mmCIF file of C-alpha atoms in Angstrom:
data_model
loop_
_atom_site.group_PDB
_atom_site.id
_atom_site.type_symbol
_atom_site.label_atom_id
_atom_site.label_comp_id
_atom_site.label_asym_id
_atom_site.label_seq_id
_atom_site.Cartn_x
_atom_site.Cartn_y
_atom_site.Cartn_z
ATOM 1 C CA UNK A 180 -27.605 10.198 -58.815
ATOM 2 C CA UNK A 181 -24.755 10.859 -55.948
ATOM 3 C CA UNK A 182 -21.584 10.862 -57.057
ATOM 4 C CA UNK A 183 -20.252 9.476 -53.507
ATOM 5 C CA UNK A 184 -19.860 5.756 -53.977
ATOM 6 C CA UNK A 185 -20.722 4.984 -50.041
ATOM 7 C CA UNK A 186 -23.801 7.109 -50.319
ATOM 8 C CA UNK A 187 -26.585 5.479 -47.920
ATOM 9 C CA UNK A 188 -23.917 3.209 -46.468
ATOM 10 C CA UNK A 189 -22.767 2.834 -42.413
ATOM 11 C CA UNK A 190 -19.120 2.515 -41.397
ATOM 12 C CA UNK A 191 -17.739 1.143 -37.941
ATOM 13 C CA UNK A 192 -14.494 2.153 -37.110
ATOM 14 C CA UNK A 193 -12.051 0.753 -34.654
ATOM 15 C CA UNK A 194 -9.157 2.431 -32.962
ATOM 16 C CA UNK A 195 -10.686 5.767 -35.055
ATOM 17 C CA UNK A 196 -9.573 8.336 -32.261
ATOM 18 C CA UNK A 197 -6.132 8.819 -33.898
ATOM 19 C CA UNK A 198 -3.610 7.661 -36.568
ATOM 20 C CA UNK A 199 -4.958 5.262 -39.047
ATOM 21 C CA UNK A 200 -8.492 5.236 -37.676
ATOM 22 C CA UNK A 201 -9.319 8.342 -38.062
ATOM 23 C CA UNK A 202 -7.933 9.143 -41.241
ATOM 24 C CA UNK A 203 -10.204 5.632 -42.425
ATOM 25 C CA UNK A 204 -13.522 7.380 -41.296
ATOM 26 C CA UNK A 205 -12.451 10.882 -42.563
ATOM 27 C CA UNK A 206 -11.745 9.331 -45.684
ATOM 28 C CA UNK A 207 -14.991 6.966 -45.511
ATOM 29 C CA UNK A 208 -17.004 9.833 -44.608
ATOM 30 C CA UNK A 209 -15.604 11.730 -47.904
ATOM 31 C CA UNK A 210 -17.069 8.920 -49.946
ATOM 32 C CA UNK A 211 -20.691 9.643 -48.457
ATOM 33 C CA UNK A 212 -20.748 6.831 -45.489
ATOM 34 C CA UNK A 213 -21.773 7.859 -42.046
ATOM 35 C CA UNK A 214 -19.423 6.510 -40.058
ATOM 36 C CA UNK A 215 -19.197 5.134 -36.229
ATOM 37 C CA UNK A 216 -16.205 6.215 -34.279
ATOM 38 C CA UNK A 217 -15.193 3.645 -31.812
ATOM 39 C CA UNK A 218 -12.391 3.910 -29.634
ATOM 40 C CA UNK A 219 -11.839 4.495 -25.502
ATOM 41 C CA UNK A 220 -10.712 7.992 -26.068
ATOM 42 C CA UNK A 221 -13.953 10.203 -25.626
ATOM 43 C CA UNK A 222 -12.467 13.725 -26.443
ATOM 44 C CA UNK A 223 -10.371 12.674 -29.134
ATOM 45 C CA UNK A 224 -13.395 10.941 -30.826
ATOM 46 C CA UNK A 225 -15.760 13.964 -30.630
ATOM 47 C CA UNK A 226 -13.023 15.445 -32.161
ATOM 48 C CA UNK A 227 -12.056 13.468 -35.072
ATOM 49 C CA UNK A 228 -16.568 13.508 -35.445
ATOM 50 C CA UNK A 229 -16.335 17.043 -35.439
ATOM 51 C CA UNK A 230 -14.089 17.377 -38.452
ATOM 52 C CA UNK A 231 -16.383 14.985 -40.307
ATOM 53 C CA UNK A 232 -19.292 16.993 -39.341
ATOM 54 C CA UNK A 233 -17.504 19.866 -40.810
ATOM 55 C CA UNK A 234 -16.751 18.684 -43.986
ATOM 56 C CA UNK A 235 -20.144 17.870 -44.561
ATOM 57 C CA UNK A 236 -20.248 14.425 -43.146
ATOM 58 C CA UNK A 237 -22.177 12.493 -40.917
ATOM 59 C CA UNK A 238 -20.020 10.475 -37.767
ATOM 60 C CA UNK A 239 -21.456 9.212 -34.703
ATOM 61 C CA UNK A 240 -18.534 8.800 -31.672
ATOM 62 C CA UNK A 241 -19.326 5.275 -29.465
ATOM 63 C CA UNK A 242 -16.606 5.430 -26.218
ATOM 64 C CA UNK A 243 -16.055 1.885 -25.588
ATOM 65 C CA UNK A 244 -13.504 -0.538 -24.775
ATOM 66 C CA UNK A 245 -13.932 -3.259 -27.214
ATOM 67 C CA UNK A 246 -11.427 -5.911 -25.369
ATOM 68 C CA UNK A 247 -14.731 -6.658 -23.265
ATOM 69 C CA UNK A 248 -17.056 -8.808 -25.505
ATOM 70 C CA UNK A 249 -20.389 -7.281 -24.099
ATOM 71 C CA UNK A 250 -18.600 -3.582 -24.856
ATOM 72 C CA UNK A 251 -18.081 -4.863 -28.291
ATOM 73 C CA UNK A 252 -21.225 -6.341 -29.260
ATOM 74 C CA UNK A 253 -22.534 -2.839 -27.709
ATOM 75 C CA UNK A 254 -20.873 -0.517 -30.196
ATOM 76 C CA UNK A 255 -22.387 -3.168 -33.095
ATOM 77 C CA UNK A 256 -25.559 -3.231 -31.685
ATOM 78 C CA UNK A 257 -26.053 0.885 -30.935
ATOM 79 C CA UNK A 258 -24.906 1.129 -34.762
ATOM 80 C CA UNK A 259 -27.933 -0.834 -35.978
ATOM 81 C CA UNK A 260 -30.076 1.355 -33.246
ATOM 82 C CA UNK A 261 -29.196 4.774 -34.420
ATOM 83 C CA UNK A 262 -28.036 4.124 -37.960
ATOM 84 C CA UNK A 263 -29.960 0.945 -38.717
ATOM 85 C CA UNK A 264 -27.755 -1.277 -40.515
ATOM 86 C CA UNK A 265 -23.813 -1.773 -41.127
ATOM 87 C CA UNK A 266 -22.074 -2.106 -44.422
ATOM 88 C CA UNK A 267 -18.315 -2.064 -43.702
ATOM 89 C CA UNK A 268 -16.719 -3.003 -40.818
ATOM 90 C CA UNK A 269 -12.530 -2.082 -40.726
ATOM 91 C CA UNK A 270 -10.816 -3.605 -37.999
ATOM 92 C CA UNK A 271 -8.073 -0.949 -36.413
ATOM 93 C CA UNK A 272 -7.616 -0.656 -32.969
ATOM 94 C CA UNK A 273 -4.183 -2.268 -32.200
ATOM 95 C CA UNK A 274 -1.403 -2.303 -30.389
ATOM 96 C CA UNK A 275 3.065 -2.917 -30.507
ATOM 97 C CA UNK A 276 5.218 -3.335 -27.842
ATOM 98 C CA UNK A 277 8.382 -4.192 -28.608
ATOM 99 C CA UNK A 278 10.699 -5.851 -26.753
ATOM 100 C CA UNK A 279 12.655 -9.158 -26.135
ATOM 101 C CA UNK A 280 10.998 -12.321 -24.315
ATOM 102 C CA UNK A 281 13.539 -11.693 -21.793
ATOM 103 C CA UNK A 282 12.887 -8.166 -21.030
ATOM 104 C CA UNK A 283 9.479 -8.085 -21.544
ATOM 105 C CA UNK A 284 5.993 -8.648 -19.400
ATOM 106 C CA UNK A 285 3.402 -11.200 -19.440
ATOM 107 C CA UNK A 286 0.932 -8.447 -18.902
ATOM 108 C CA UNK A 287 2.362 -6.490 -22.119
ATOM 109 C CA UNK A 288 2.075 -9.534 -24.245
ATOM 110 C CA UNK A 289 -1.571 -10.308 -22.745
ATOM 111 C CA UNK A 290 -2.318 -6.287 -23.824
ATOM 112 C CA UNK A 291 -1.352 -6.993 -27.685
ATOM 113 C CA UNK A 292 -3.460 -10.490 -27.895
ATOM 114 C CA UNK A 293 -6.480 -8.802 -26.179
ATOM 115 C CA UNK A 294 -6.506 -5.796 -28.277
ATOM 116 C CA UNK A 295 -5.071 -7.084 -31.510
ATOM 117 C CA UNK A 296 -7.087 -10.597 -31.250
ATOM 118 C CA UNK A 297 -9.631 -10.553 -29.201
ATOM 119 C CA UNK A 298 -11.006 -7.636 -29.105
ATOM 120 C CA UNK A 299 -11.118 -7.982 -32.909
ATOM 121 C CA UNK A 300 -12.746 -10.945 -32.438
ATOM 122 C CA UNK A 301 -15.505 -9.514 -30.442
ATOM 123 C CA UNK A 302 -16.570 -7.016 -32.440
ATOM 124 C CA UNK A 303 -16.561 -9.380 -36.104
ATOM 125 C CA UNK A 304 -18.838 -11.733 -34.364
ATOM 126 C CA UNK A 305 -21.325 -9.126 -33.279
ATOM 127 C CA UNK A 306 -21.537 -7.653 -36.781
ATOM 128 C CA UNK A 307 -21.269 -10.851 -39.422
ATOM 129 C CA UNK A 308 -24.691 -11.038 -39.546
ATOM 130 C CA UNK A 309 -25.642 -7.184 -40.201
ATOM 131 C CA UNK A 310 -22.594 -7.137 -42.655
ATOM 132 C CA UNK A 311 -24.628 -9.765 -44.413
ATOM 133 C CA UNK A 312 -28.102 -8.500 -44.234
ATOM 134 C CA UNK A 313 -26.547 -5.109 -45.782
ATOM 135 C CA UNK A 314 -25.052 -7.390 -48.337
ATOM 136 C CA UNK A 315 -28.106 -8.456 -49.391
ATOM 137 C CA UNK A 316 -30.361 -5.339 -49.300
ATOM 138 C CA UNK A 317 -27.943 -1.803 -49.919
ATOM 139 C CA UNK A 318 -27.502 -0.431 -53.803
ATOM 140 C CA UNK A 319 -24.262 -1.651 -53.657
ATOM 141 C CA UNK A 320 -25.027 -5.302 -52.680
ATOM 142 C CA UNK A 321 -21.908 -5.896 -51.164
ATOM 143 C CA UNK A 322 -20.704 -5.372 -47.659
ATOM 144 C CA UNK A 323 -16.932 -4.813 -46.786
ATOM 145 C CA UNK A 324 -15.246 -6.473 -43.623
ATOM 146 C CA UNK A 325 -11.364 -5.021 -43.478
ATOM 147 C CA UNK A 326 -8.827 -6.220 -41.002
ATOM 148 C CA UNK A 327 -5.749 -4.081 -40.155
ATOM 149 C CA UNK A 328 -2.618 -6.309 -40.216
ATOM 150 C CA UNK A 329 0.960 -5.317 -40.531
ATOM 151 C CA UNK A 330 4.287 -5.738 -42.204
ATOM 152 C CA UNK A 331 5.287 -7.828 -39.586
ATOM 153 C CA UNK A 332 2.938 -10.381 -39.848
ATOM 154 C CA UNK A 333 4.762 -11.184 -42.601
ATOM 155 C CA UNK A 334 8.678 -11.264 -41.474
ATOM 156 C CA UNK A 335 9.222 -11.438 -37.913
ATOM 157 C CA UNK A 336 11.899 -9.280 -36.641
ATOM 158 C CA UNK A 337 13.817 -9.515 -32.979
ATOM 159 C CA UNK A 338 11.508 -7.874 -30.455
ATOM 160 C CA UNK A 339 8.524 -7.981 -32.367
ATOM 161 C CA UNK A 340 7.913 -11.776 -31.769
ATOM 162 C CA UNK A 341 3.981 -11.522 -29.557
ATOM 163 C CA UNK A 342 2.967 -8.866 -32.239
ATOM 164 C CA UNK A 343 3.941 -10.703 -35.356
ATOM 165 C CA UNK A 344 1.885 -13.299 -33.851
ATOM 166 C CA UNK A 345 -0.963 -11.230 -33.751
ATOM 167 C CA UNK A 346 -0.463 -9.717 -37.037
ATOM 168 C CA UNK A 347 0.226 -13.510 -38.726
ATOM 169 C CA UNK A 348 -2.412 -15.001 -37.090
ATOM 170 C CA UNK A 349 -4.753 -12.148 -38.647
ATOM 171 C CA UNK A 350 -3.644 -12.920 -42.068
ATOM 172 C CA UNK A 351 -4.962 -16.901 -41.382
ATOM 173 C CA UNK A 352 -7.917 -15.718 -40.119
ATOM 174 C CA UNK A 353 -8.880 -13.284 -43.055
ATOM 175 C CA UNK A 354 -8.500 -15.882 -45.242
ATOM 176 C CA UNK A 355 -10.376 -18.049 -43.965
ATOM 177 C CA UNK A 356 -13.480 -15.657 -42.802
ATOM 178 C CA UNK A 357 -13.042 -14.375 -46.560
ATOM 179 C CA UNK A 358 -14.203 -17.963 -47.978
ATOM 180 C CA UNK A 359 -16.737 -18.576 -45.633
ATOM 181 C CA UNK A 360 -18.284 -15.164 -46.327
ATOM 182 C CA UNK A 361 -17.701 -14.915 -50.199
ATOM 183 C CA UNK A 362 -20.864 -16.408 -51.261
ATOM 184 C CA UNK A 363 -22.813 -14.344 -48.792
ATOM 185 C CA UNK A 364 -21.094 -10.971 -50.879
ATOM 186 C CA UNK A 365 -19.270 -9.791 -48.027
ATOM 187 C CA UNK A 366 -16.008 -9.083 -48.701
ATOM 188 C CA UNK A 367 -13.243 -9.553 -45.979
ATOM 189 C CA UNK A 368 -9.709 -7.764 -46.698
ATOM 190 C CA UNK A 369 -6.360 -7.490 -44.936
ATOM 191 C CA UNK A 370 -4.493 -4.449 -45.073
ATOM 192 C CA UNK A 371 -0.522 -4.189 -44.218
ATOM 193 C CA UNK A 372 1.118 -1.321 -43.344
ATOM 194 C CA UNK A 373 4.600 -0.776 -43.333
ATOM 195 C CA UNK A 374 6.405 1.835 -41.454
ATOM 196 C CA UNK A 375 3.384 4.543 -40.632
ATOM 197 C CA UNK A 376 3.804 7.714 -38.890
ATOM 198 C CA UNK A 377 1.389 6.781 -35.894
ATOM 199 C CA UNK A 378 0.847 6.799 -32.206
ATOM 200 C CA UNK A 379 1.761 3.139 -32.175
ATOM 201 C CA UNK A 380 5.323 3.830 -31.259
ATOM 202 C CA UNK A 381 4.525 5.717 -28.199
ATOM 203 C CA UNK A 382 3.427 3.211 -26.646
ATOM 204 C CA UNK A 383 7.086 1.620 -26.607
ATOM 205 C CA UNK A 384 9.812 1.750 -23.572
ATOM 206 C CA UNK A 385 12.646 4.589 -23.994
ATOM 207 C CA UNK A 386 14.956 2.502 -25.047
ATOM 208 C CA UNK A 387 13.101 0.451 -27.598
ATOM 209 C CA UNK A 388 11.050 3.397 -28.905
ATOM 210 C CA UNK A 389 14.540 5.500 -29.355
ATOM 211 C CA UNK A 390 15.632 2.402 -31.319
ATOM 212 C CA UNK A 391 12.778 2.421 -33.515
ATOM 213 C CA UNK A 392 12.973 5.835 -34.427
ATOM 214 C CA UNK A 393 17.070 5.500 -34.854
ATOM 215 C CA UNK A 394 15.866 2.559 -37.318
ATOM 216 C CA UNK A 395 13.524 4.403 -39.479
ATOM 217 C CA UNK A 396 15.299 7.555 -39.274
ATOM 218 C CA UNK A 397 16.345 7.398 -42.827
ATOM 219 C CA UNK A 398 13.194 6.496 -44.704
ATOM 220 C CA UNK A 399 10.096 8.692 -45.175
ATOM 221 C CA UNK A 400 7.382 6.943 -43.198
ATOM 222 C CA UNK A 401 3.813 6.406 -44.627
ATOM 223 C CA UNK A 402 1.142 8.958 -43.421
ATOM 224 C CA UNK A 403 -1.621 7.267 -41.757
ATOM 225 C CA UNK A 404 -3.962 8.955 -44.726
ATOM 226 C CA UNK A 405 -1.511 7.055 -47.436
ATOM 227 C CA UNK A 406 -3.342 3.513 -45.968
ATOM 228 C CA UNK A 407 -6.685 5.310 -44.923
ATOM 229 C CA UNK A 408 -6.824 5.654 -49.276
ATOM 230 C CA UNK A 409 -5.858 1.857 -49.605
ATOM 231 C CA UNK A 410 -8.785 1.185 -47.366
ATOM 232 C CA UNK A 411 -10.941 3.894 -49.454
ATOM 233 C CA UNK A 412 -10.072 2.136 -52.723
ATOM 234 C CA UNK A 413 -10.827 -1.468 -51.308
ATOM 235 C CA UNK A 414 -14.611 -0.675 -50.507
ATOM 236 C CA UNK A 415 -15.299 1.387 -53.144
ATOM 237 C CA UNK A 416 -15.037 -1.553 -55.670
ATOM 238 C CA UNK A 417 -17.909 -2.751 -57.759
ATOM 239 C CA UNK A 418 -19.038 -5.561 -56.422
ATOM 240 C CA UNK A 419 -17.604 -8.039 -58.915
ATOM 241 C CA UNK A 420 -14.059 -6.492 -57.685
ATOM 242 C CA UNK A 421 -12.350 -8.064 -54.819
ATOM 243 C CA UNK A 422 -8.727 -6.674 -52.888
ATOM 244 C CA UNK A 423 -8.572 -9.203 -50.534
ATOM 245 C CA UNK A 424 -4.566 -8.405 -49.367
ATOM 246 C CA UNK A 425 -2.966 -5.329 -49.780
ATOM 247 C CA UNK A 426 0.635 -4.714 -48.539
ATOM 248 C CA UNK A 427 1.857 -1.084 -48.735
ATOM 249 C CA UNK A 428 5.323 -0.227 -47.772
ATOM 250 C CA UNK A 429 7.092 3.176 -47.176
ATOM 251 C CA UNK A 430 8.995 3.263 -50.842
ATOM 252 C CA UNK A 431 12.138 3.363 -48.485
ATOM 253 C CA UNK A 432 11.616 0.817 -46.781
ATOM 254 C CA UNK A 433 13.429 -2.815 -47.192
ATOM 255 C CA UNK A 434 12.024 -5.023 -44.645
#
């Protein structure tokens, strides 16, 4: 009997070409999953499937950009065509940029609810169904849905108004996805990260990335593998076992 407690199952992805993505599937894949890479990054995604490959595990890389609906439903749907079915699904790919309403951009608010709303959006409706129809025929019979919100979605800070929106608005929608799906055994889970040592503040201006860093300069940020092993733990429960919210803080950190 396989020791691996995802052996047989398929993992999707999101946002798995760097950070907290692909630390999820390398960590997924250690548990015996084959695992789906999505993300628009090709190069980094072979990449991060290479590693898998080489540690013995199995990872398919799908290039697309899931804020367009028929993208997303096309990374669920060429899943079930080369792997056949879908067990857990772990919402990633997101986006912060900070900055106040008054020095801020229409378009950069309209980037964080695409990516961090809709495109999630897209890619949970495409794969409900398969997450239930693994539910009710896999070893395990139970089928994981996890959605990556933040910190912020729980206290709002200047600057971070649009994507504490996102991130609240996630939490609502969890919830509410996880009782409509609880009797069909799939399981749907929000994960918060603090502070996490990612790509996510690159995307900031000079001056409110340099303030970021100034403000976490004295704490030792999370690792992105730190919530990749809160994700591990979550869908590696017997099926009788639930985590449906998991916060996890820096142990520095006080906001």
């Amino acid at each position: 009997m396989s020791e691996q407690p995802l052996d047989g199952a398929v993992a999707l992805v999101t946002g798995a070409s760097s950070g907290i993505g692909a630390a999820t599937a390398r960590r997924l894949a250690r548990e015996g999953a084959a695992v789906v890479l999505v993300a628009r990054r090709r190069d980094r995604l072979d990449q991060v499937a290479s590693d898998i490959a080489g540690s013995g595990g199995h990872a398919v890389a799908v290039p697309a950009d899931i804020t367009d609906p028929e993208r997303a439903e096309g990374a669920v749907q060429e899943t079930m065509d080369r792997l056949g079915r879908l067990d857990i699904l772990v919402n990633n790919a997101g986006i912060m940029l900070l900055s106040s309403a008054l020095h801020t951009t229409v378009e950069e608010w309209d980037r964080m609810v695409s990516l961090n709303v809709a495109a999630l959006l897209h890619i949970t409706h495409a794969a409900v169904p398969h997450l239930i129809y693994a539910a009710s025929t896999s070893p395990r019979q139970v089928a994981d849905l996890v959605n990556m919100g933040a910190a912020a979605g729980r206290a709002a800070r200047p600057g971070s108004s649009v994507y504490s929106l996102t991130k609240s608005g996630l939490s609502a929608f969890t919830e509410s996805l996880r009782q409509e799906l609880v009797g069909e055994r799939v399981r749907v889970s929000l994960v918060e990260p603090g502070t996490v040592d990612t790509e996510l503040v690159d995307h900031l201006n000079e001056t409110v990335r340099d303030a970021s860093r100034r403000r976490i300069a004295g704490i030792e940020a999370l690792r992105p593998e730190d919530i990749a092993d809160a994700i591990g733990y979550i869908v590696t429960r017997e099926r009788r076992v639930a985590v449906t919210q998991m916060l996890v803080r820096a142990g520095e950190q006080s906001w």
